Amino acid sequence: MMRTLALSAFLAPALVLCASSDEWKSRSIYQVLTDRFAMADGSSPSCDTSERKYCGGTFQGITNKLDYIQGMGFDAIWISPVVENVDLDGTSNSLIGEAYHGYWTANINKINSHFGSADDLKSLSAALHNRGMYLMVDVVVNHLAAIPTNTSDVYPMTFDYSTLQPFGGQSSFHRQCFISDYDNQTDVEQCWLGTPTAPLIDLDTENSTNVDIMNNWVKNLVSDYGIDGLRIDTLKHVRKDFWPDFASSAGVYTVGEVFIGNTSYAAPYTEVISAVLDYPTYFAVFDAFTSTSGNVSQIAEMAQQAQNQYKDPFASGSFVENHDQPRIQSKTSDDALVKNAMTWPFINDGIPIIYQGQEQGYQGGADPANREALWLSDYVTGDKPLLTHVTTLNAARKVAISSNSNYLSTKATFYTQSSSNALAISKPPFLTLLTNGGSGDSSTEWNVPGDAGLFNGGETLVDVLSCDEVTVGSDGSVSAKASNGQPKVLMVKGMGEGVCHDNRNAAVRLGSSCLSFGMVIVMMGTVMAMMLF
Ligand SMILES: *[C@@H]1O[C@H](CO)[C@@H](O)[C@H](O)[C@H]1NC(C)=O
Ligand SMILES: *[C@@H]1O[C@H](CO)[C@@H](O)[C@H](O)[C@H]1NC(C)=O
Ligand SMILES: *[C@@H]1O[C@H](CO)[C@@H](O)[C@H](O)[C@H]1NC(C)=O
Ligand SMILES: *[C@@H]1O[C@H](CO)[C@@H](O)[C@H](O)[C@H]1NC(C)=O
Ligand SMILES: *[C@@H]1O[C@H](CO)[C@@H](O)[C@H](O)[C@H]1NC(C)=O
């Protein structure tokens, strides 16, 4: 038995090597804020987001709650940065609080003990892989953090640079200057993020010793913990030509944060790592669906720019909330608008990402209010309309992927509508009809002409979200009218009715071929181990 386990563990990295962009495209990601997702002991302590302190979530807490995530049909999670952070006493620095979010690295070679041990992280990774799920870890290269050693108002500030490990002191970092000109890319890359109260000490990523340290570090991190993908923080704050070697050292899918509403600025980053988190389209979707006067055409405009400019638009991270942005429900409580917005990540070209708490209807505004502890929801799964909504959408996307072998490489098509509230998007087998008319809207109409060639004349379609049916016109055209402003995700009835009636059973049916291959190897290992005895 011991030998079986040892051999399986030895073969486990086979799973990691598989996790390329293509392996990620069919997946959907649940974003976990490690400190705020689950307590190891299942308890539910109070957690005041405004205090910006550790609330107590851990790796083990996540491991214990994977049923909740997988039950919604997600087959990957993205967790907070895992490395040791600067230990700030929240009471002595109430303005910035503590490093509970994980973005204030002190030592890249240690695990953040607030989140658990290195073994706890390995156990989380193994538990995910046992379920056929992937682990994405957030990583920060651009900066580290330390407490200023002189609290008088001095500039440049003084730090004990020896706390920043494994680097070589002050000479390992860019000289202190806060970014002042976002149109000057050198300033963006070599000056510092943060403020004099919360300075982020900018690593000199032009220094070849630092480059080697980071490349070796990420290679070991991925293999030590069986990581399947990386989310890279503050990507645009490090020179572009740093990234290809870093990404190939990691050897897995890499998706980066390029915080900008401009696809022309973001696109070059899709040439140096796998993909970017699609912020330009996010801004358009957020603006369009947080009010009934938003512009839905802007979504089509941005999404088409992304299609034309990103190297691999199918690998983009597609999201409508994250831990840095105000939640949609901090801007609108109209459930129809919220559901339209939440439909977007599942029916466009990228990989869907849902940020923890959105499914529970969380409403926090800007950071830190948007970092609510999930345990305060009691992880309720019944009678939670948004949780049902994402579960259905995950299931529908799995059916779409399995029924159309080109789904993951076919660009979404947008059809101009006469109503300014309406957006019609085809990505076969889906025809998605969105509206920002709001819950009072039962008049918006969508019309998709027959010459689009989407369906056969007379065919019956079903909206997987409501089970309502739509009959295709004899010429193949589709016309539908809004019902209380709800989104519609149409598929031919034979394909979609199982999803709308029984979204639970339909979720997570597809294993990845990569994982089954890995499992075969593990099984062969088991057989070999038995033969050895
Ligand atoms: C802190 O900085 C101030 C202003 O430059 C200086 O006068 C003071 O001596 C410094 N304190 C220490 C402990 O270095
Ligand atoms: C480059 O970085 C290394 C390691 O972080 C450091 O020891 C060295 O002083 C730096 N070199 C220069 C020229 O700044
Ligand atoms: C751009 O920023 C760098 C770093 O702050 C600075 O040295 C340089 O003078 C700036 N260039 C221009 C044209 O402003
Ligand atoms: C978008 O980014 C490109 C490339 O950096 C830049 O040339 C352009 O001016 C930007 N557009 C806007 C509207 O800022
Ligand atoms: C909405 O966005 C589209 C596409 O960018 C643009 O052409 C149109 O002028 C915008 N409409 C309004 C009312 O701003």
XYZ file of C-alpha atoms and ligand atoms in Angstrom:
603
model
C 0.000 0.000 0.000
C 2.756 2.412 0.943
C 4.550 1.691 -2.251
C 1.386 2.208 -4.321
C 0.934 5.623 -2.812
C 4.542 6.578 -3.310
C 4.469 5.556 -6.941
C 1.201 7.411 -7.578
C 2.642 10.515 -6.025
C 5.730 10.156 -8.171
C 3.616 10.002 -11.317
C 1.320 12.850 -10.364
C 3.315 15.522 -12.251
C 2.090 13.887 -15.472
C -1.170 15.708 -14.815
C 0.581 19.048 -14.554
C 2.386 18.799 -17.866
C -0.963 18.477 -19.567
C -2.463 21.697 -18.317
C -1.893 23.802 -21.405
C -4.179 26.527 -22.717
C -6.112 23.957 -24.718
C -6.738 21.867 -21.629
C -8.063 24.913 -19.791
C -10.417 26.128 -22.518
C -13.140 23.609 -21.773
C -13.059 24.397 -18.048
C -14.699 26.965 -15.863
C -13.003 28.595 -12.917
C -14.270 29.509 -9.468
C -12.181 32.303 -7.931
C -11.456 31.731 -4.259
C -10.071 34.358 -1.886
C -8.243 31.916 0.377
C -8.622 33.949 3.590
C -12.336 34.431 3.001
C -13.601 31.105 1.627
C -13.690 28.517 4.409
C -12.345 27.896 7.906
C -10.477 24.622 8.438
C -12.808 23.632 11.278
C -15.980 24.649 9.453
C -16.693 27.462 11.898
C -18.202 30.790 10.946
C -16.461 33.646 12.759
C -17.401 37.261 12.102
C -15.344 38.968 9.402
C -15.503 42.742 9.095
C -14.158 43.533 5.632
C -13.489 47.167 6.578
C -10.831 46.059 9.103
C -8.712 44.540 6.309
C -7.455 41.780 8.581
C -7.035 38.045 8.288
C -10.381 36.355 8.920
C -9.022 32.810 9.044
C -9.748 30.912 5.819
C -7.196 28.224 4.894
C -6.138 25.690 2.251
C -7.694 22.958 4.363
C -10.936 24.911 4.510
C -11.004 24.950 0.691
C -10.240 21.210 0.532
C -13.184 20.516 2.836
C -15.575 22.563 0.722
C -14.803 21.304 -2.782
C -18.243 19.664 -3.012
C -19.789 23.128 -2.904
C -17.647 24.327 -5.835
C -17.874 21.167 -7.903
C -21.610 20.963 -7.258
C -22.043 24.141 -9.297
C -20.175 22.548 -12.195
C -16.820 24.306 -11.826
C -13.805 22.159 -12.645
C -11.004 24.536 -11.628
C -10.295 26.985 -8.828
C -8.064 30.053 -8.688
C -6.710 30.760 -5.200
C -4.916 33.761 -3.651
C -1.105 34.016 -3.774
C 0.315 31.291 -1.535
C 3.718 32.667 -0.510
C 4.750 34.225 2.797
C 3.607 37.825 3.126
C 4.772 40.733 5.259
C 3.405 40.417 8.776
C 1.703 43.683 9.553
C -0.048 44.259 12.799
C -3.390 45.636 11.680
C -3.751 47.747 14.805
C -0.505 49.618 14.212
C -1.380 50.307 10.613
C -5.148 50.422 10.390
C -5.073 52.247 7.054
C -3.659 49.340 5.118
C -4.529 46.463 7.424
C -2.956 43.030 7.039
C -1.804 40.972 4.046
C -4.884 38.691 4.160
C -5.236 38.970 0.349
C -1.746 37.555 -0.201
C -0.411 40.240 -2.561
C 2.328 41.573 -0.216
C 5.116 39.035 -0.680
C 7.947 38.869 1.842
C 9.543 35.521 0.952
C 8.771 33.648 -2.258
C 10.262 30.420 -0.863
C 7.892 30.040 2.076
C 4.176 29.333 2.233
C 1.914 31.854 3.982
C 1.366 30.149 7.346
C -1.951 31.962 7.838
C -3.274 29.786 4.999
C -1.721 26.551 6.277
C 1.374 24.477 5.598
C 3.087 23.351 2.415
C 1.526 19.924 3.003
C -1.933 21.478 3.304
C -1.432 23.070 -0.113
C -0.274 19.739 -1.569
C -3.353 18.073 -0.078
C -5.595 20.679 -1.705
C -3.892 20.059 -5.044
C -4.286 16.283 -4.692
C -7.939 16.589 -3.635
C -8.659 18.714 -6.710
C -6.904 16.283 -9.043
C -8.786 13.344 -7.527
C -11.963 15.089 -8.607
C -10.632 15.859 -12.077
C -10.351 19.547 -11.151
C -7.494 21.964 -11.788
C -5.585 24.271 -9.429
C -4.697 27.804 -10.499
C -2.448 29.809 -8.183
C -2.060 33.576 -8.219
C 1.560 34.769 -8.457
C 3.168 38.198 -8.070
C 6.492 39.019 -9.731
C 6.367 42.795 -9.978
C 6.789 43.693 -6.327
C 7.297 42.640 -2.736
C 6.348 44.417 0.471
C 8.024 45.404 3.734
C 7.239 47.705 6.614
C 9.014 51.076 6.361
C 11.628 51.220 9.121
C 11.349 54.957 9.568
C 7.780 56.070 10.070
C 8.617 59.787 9.832
C 7.599 61.322 6.544
C 10.782 60.567 4.636
C 11.373 60.052 0.950
C 12.787 57.837 -0.344
C 11.436 55.570 2.371
C 13.657 53.201 4.292
C 13.046 49.481 4.557
C 14.857 46.512 5.973
C 15.473 45.082 2.498
C 16.932 41.898 3.978
C 13.371 40.797 4.832
C 12.685 40.471 1.091
C 13.784 36.946 0.324
C 15.647 35.456 -1.464
C 16.805 38.755 -2.994
C 20.038 40.578 -2.331
C 19.029 43.781 -0.579
C 18.209 47.219 -1.936
C 20.209 46.766 -5.153
C 17.711 44.056 -6.221
C 14.916 46.613 -6.486
C 14.078 49.581 -8.672
C 14.796 52.960 -7.095
C 11.835 54.437 -5.303
C 9.455 56.513 -7.446
C 5.695 56.076 -7.500
C 4.117 55.651 -10.948
C 2.992 59.078 -12.094
C 2.535 58.754 -15.842
C 0.565 55.769 -17.158
C 1.315 56.859 -20.738
C 5.020 56.286 -20.092
C 5.550 52.529 -20.140
C 9.002 52.802 -18.530
C 7.386 54.609 -15.613
C 4.683 51.894 -15.428
C 7.309 49.140 -15.399
C 10.087 50.603 -13.272
C 8.420 52.917 -10.788
C 6.400 51.640 -7.844
C 2.754 50.770 -7.369
C 1.069 51.696 -4.124
C 1.334 54.815 -2.040
C 3.660 56.109 0.672
C 1.284 54.457 3.174
C 1.270 51.121 1.350
C 4.347 51.018 -0.883
C 4.950 48.039 -3.182
C 8.685 47.586 -3.539
C 9.350 47.104 -7.235
C 11.610 44.183 -8.122
C 14.316 44.992 -10.674
C 13.133 42.590 -13.358
C 15.811 43.880 -15.743
C 18.433 42.303 -13.426
C 19.395 38.863 -14.811
C 20.000 37.385 -11.353
C 16.443 38.283 -10.385
C 15.167 36.860 -13.663
C 16.880 33.536 -12.921
C 15.537 33.529 -9.355
C 11.981 34.065 -10.551
C 12.148 31.514 -13.371
C 13.551 28.812 -11.086
C 11.074 29.690 -8.392
C 8.029 29.346 -10.624
C 9.278 26.079 -12.107
C 9.649 24.585 -8.619
C 6.393 26.056 -7.348
C 4.440 24.430 -10.168
C 6.077 21.033 -9.743
C 6.187 20.999 -5.921
C 2.484 21.723 -5.573
C 1.053 20.168 -8.727
C -0.209 23.506 -10.028
C -2.123 23.417 -13.321
C -2.245 27.109 -14.166
C -1.151 30.542 -12.993
C -2.929 33.853 -12.691
C -0.224 36.512 -12.953
C -0.759 39.725 -10.999
C 0.144 43.212 -12.340
C 1.430 41.794 -15.640
C 1.747 45.175 -17.375
C 4.086 46.453 -14.656
C 6.902 44.158 -15.798
C 8.573 44.494 -19.213
C 6.898 42.276 -21.828
C 10.035 40.377 -22.771
C 10.433 39.156 -19.188
C 7.344 36.957 -19.548
C 7.988 34.294 -22.252
C 10.787 32.611 -20.266
C 8.806 32.864 -17.055
C 5.780 31.249 -18.717
C 7.824 28.470 -20.281
C 9.579 27.822 -16.957
C 6.126 27.395 -15.422
C 5.105 25.071 -18.264
C 1.381 25.558 -17.637
C -1.430 27.866 -18.753
C -0.751 31.476 -17.703
C -3.396 34.209 -17.622
C -2.373 37.729 -16.697
C -3.934 40.807 -15.175
C -3.636 43.750 -17.556
C -5.808 46.340 -15.904
C -6.966 48.473 -18.833
C -10.092 49.024 -20.944
C -8.164 49.023 -24.201
C -7.676 45.880 -26.306
C -4.820 47.454 -28.304
C -2.863 47.900 -25.105
C -3.776 44.432 -23.763
C -3.243 42.453 -26.984
C 0.600 42.412 -27.046
C 0.525 40.646 -23.660
C -1.371 37.757 -25.273
C 1.785 37.179 -27.354
C 4.043 36.686 -24.297
C 1.911 34.446 -22.030
C -1.129 32.228 -22.737
C -3.779 34.928 -22.372
C -5.061 37.908 -20.396
C -7.986 38.436 -18.092
C -10.294 40.221 -20.494
C -10.656 43.567 -18.713
C -11.645 45.563 -21.810
C -14.739 43.432 -22.362
C -15.386 43.283 -18.609
C -15.710 47.082 -18.459
C -18.180 47.047 -21.358
C -20.293 44.299 -19.770
C -20.223 45.955 -16.345
C -21.278 49.322 -17.758
C -23.961 47.789 -19.977
C -25.672 45.758 -17.254
C -25.421 47.921 -14.153
C -28.104 50.266 -15.482
C -30.945 50.126 -17.977
C -29.322 52.978 -19.900
C -26.005 51.176 -20.425
C -24.810 50.490 -23.960
C -24.982 46.795 -24.898
C -23.516 47.470 -28.360
C -20.299 48.387 -26.613
C -19.992 44.727 -25.540
C -20.098 43.540 -29.156
C -17.626 46.259 -30.119
C -15.103 45.274 -27.427
C -15.548 41.530 -27.855
C -14.890 41.855 -31.601
C -11.781 43.921 -30.957
C -10.592 41.199 -28.584
C -11.344 38.530 -31.208
C -9.335 40.439 -33.795
C -6.410 41.444 -31.623
C -5.774 38.761 -28.989
C -3.491 35.952 -30.085
C -5.797 33.271 -28.652
C -9.131 34.817 -27.627
C -10.440 31.381 -26.601
C -7.896 31.286 -23.763
C -8.923 34.677 -22.283
C -10.207 34.811 -18.729
C -13.806 36.026 -18.975
C -15.298 37.498 -15.800
C -17.842 40.001 -14.530
C -16.607 40.278 -10.929
C -13.330 39.869 -9.075
C -11.785 40.869 -5.757
C -10.533 44.226 -7.111
C -13.780 45.550 -8.548
C -17.095 46.552 -6.956
C -19.646 43.767 -7.215
C -22.425 44.161 -9.761
C -25.004 44.141 -6.988
C -23.327 47.120 -5.325
C -24.572 49.054 -8.384
C -27.929 47.432 -9.132
C -30.283 45.124 -7.295
C -32.297 44.328 -10.425
C -32.069 40.534 -10.713
C -32.672 40.609 -14.467
C -29.672 42.870 -15.062
C -27.532 40.757 -12.746
C -28.477 37.515 -14.516
C -27.799 38.997 -17.953
C -24.341 40.092 -16.838
C -23.577 36.714 -15.237
C -24.565 34.884 -18.416
C -21.839 36.606 -20.434
C -18.725 34.664 -19.272
C -20.344 31.340 -20.198
C -21.456 32.102 -23.746
C -18.555 34.090 -25.215
C -15.138 32.966 -26.392
C -13.106 32.951 -23.158
C -12.820 30.726 -20.106
C -15.565 31.591 -17.580
C -14.490 32.795 -14.127
C -16.949 33.420 -11.288
C -15.716 35.177 -8.145
C -16.763 33.571 -4.861
C -19.904 35.079 -3.374
C -21.514 36.270 -6.595
C -23.568 33.057 -6.644
C -24.768 33.876 -3.116
C -25.890 37.356 -4.127
C -23.109 39.270 -2.341
C -23.278 43.024 -2.840
C -19.976 44.463 -1.581
C -18.716 47.635 -3.219
C -15.107 48.601 -3.893
C -12.173 46.855 -2.158
C -12.268 45.949 0.745
C -16.092 45.668 0.876
C -16.125 43.134 -1.990
C -14.092 40.610 0.016
C -16.886 39.191 2.170
C -16.319 35.874 3.947
C -18.230 33.161 2.135
C -18.897 31.203 5.321
C -21.327 33.933 6.354
C -23.607 32.667 3.551
C -23.632 29.207 5.134
C -22.878 27.903 1.590
C -26.612 27.603 0.972
C -27.357 25.814 -2.291
C -31.168 25.626 -2.239
C -33.309 28.610 -3.187
C -30.351 30.667 -4.394
C -31.343 31.965 -7.849
C -27.848 33.063 -8.890
C -26.297 29.792 -7.761
C -28.854 27.902 -9.839
C -28.091 30.292 -12.696
C -24.340 29.531 -12.763
C -24.972 25.806 -12.257
C -27.252 25.768 -15.295
C -24.811 27.794 -17.377
C -21.894 25.506 -16.490
C -23.982 22.486 -17.465
C -25.140 24.103 -20.709
C -21.571 24.983 -21.669
C -20.471 21.371 -21.108
C -23.232 20.207 -23.439
C -22.217 22.832 -25.999
C -18.586 21.702 -25.865
C -19.424 18.012 -26.169
C -21.926 18.492 -28.974
C -19.858 20.833 -31.149
C -16.229 19.820 -31.512
C -15.521 23.314 -32.881
C -17.197 25.153 -29.999
C -13.895 26.084 -28.361
C -12.447 27.468 -31.580
C -15.492 29.204 -33.091
C -15.692 32.945 -32.505
C -18.961 34.339 -31.188
C -21.004 36.254 -33.776
C -23.050 39.344 -32.897
C -26.293 40.308 -34.690
C -27.320 43.951 -34.765
C -30.706 44.502 -33.129
C -33.173 47.342 -33.609
C -33.847 47.620 -29.875
C -31.015 49.457 -28.130
C -31.441 47.145 -25.090
C -30.974 43.930 -27.061
C -27.869 41.894 -27.803
C -27.952 38.635 -29.808
C -24.888 36.375 -29.785
C -24.415 33.125 -31.625
C -21.799 30.547 -30.706
C -23.233 27.261 -31.960
C -25.007 25.407 -30.487
C -25.926 28.500 -28.397
C -27.970 31.481 -29.475
C -27.909 33.864 -26.502
C -30.308 36.786 -26.198
C -29.397 39.427 -23.633
C -31.199 42.619 -22.634
C -30.510 45.420 -20.217
C -34.172 46.447 -20.138
C -34.350 45.341 -16.506
C -36.958 43.220 -14.740
C -39.766 45.466 -15.983
C -38.882 44.663 -19.587
C -41.358 42.463 -21.429
C -41.228 44.378 -24.696
C -37.668 44.119 -26.017
C -37.528 41.911 -29.098
C -34.694 40.035 -30.701
C -34.631 39.048 -34.365
C -31.928 36.935 -35.952
C -32.402 36.518 -39.706
C -32.692 33.140 -41.394
C -29.689 33.812 -43.615
C -27.518 33.590 -40.501
C -28.069 29.854 -41.040
C -28.160 28.956 -37.359
C -31.146 26.599 -37.243
C -33.472 24.646 -39.512
C -36.874 26.108 -40.317
C -39.578 24.987 -37.875
C -37.120 23.582 -35.320
C -37.995 23.920 -31.620
C -35.468 25.674 -29.377
C -35.443 25.705 -25.612
C -34.125 28.401 -23.282
C -31.993 26.395 -20.853
C -32.551 29.042 -18.145
C -36.357 28.929 -18.136
C -37.336 25.881 -20.240
C -39.425 28.251 -22.396
C -39.606 27.171 -26.029
C -39.138 29.176 -29.206
C -40.101 27.905 -32.656
C -37.726 28.775 -35.487
C -39.413 30.524 -38.440
C -39.835 28.570 -41.671
C -36.930 30.559 -43.164
C -34.654 29.698 -40.222
C -35.048 33.071 -38.506
C -35.434 33.388 -34.744
C -37.674 35.962 -33.079
C -38.242 36.231 -29.361
C -39.623 38.726 -26.876
C -38.233 39.531 -23.445
C -39.893 38.118 -20.367
C -39.244 40.330 -17.320
C -35.877 41.291 -18.763
C -34.405 37.801 -18.301
C -31.573 36.508 -20.510
C -32.251 33.563 -22.821
C -29.755 30.876 -23.760
C -31.328 28.940 -26.626
C -30.314 25.506 -27.925
C -32.204 22.994 -30.026
C -34.667 21.289 -27.743
C -33.166 17.806 -27.832
C -29.851 19.208 -26.637
C -31.008 21.812 -24.131
C -34.032 20.320 -22.388
C -31.957 18.014 -20.192
C -30.009 21.017 -18.945
C -33.028 23.130 -18.096
C -34.861 20.308 -16.316
C -31.992 18.782 -14.451
C -28.994 21.073 -14.324
C -27.487 19.229 -11.358
C -27.015 15.905 -13.092
C -25.725 17.486 -16.246
C -22.915 19.316 -14.465
C -19.328 18.098 -14.704
C -19.980 15.085 -16.830
C -16.983 15.483 -19.039
C -13.636 14.378 -17.727
C -10.654 15.845 -19.477
C -8.804 13.502 -21.774
C -5.632 14.750 -20.136
C -6.763 13.709 -16.714
C -7.971 10.332 -17.829
C -4.559 9.810 -19.369
C -2.985 10.788 -16.054
C -5.283 8.427 -14.217
C -4.357 5.595 -16.547
C -0.710 6.201 -15.673
C -1.536 6.195 -11.968
C -3.482 2.953 -12.432
C -0.563 1.416 -14.319
C 1.654 2.548 -11.464
C -0.647 0.812 -9.020
C -0.532 -2.416 -11.012
C 3.248 -2.243 -11.261
C 3.520 -1.610 -7.544
C 1.370 -4.650 -6.839
C 3.536 -6.749 -9.128
C 6.611 -5.618 -7.221
C 5.256 -7.166 -4.044
C 13.846 59.023 10.188
O 13.858 60.031 9.193
C 13.979 61.334 9.738
C 13.819 62.328 8.583
O 14.765 62.075 7.575
C 15.334 61.446 10.450
O 15.462 62.741 11.008
C 15.421 60.398 11.545
O 16.694 60.408 12.124
C 15.128 59.016 10.973
N 15.039 58.056 12.073
C 15.747 56.922 12.083
C 15.520 56.036 13.259
O 16.508 56.609 11.181
C 20.909 42.067 -9.143
O 20.119 41.304 -8.247
C 20.909 40.566 -7.332
C 20.013 39.559 -6.604
O 18.760 40.085 -6.265
C 21.611 41.525 -6.413
O 22.371 40.842 -5.449
C 22.528 42.411 -7.268
O 23.125 43.395 -6.477
C 21.750 43.069 -8.387
N 22.690 43.669 -9.326
C 22.715 44.945 -9.625
C 23.725 45.367 -10.614
O 21.914 45.742 -9.145
C 9.423 57.847 -18.450
O 9.570 57.355 -17.127
C 10.922 57.140 -16.749
C 10.887 56.481 -15.368
O 10.164 57.253 -14.452
C 11.656 58.449 -16.768
O 13.019 58.240 -16.418
C 11.574 59.041 -18.170
O 12.174 60.317 -18.160
C 10.130 59.161 -18.601
N 10.111 59.568 -20.011
C 9.411 60.596 -20.443
C 9.457 60.844 -21.909
O 8.737 61.292 -19.689
C -5.035 52.125 -26.504
O -3.737 51.563 -26.467
C -2.965 51.855 -27.625
C -1.691 51.023 -27.521
O -1.045 51.241 -26.310
C -2.725 53.362 -27.694
O -1.969 53.667 -28.833
C -4.065 54.077 -27.748
O -3.861 55.467 -27.695
C -4.953 53.651 -26.597
N -6.272 54.183 -26.789
C -6.858 54.923 -25.880
C -8.247 55.379 -26.203
O -6.328 55.218 -24.815
C -22.940 52.427 -28.073
O -21.752 51.764 -28.479
C -21.612 51.659 -29.886
C -20.422 50.763 -30.170
O -19.260 51.242 -29.566
C -21.483 53.060 -30.468
O -21.347 52.989 -31.876
C -22.709 53.867 -30.100
O -22.550 55.198 -30.530
C -22.951 53.858 -28.613
N -24.245 54.459 -28.326
C -24.378 55.456 -27.474
C -25.772 55.942 -27.250
O -23.432 55.944 -26.887
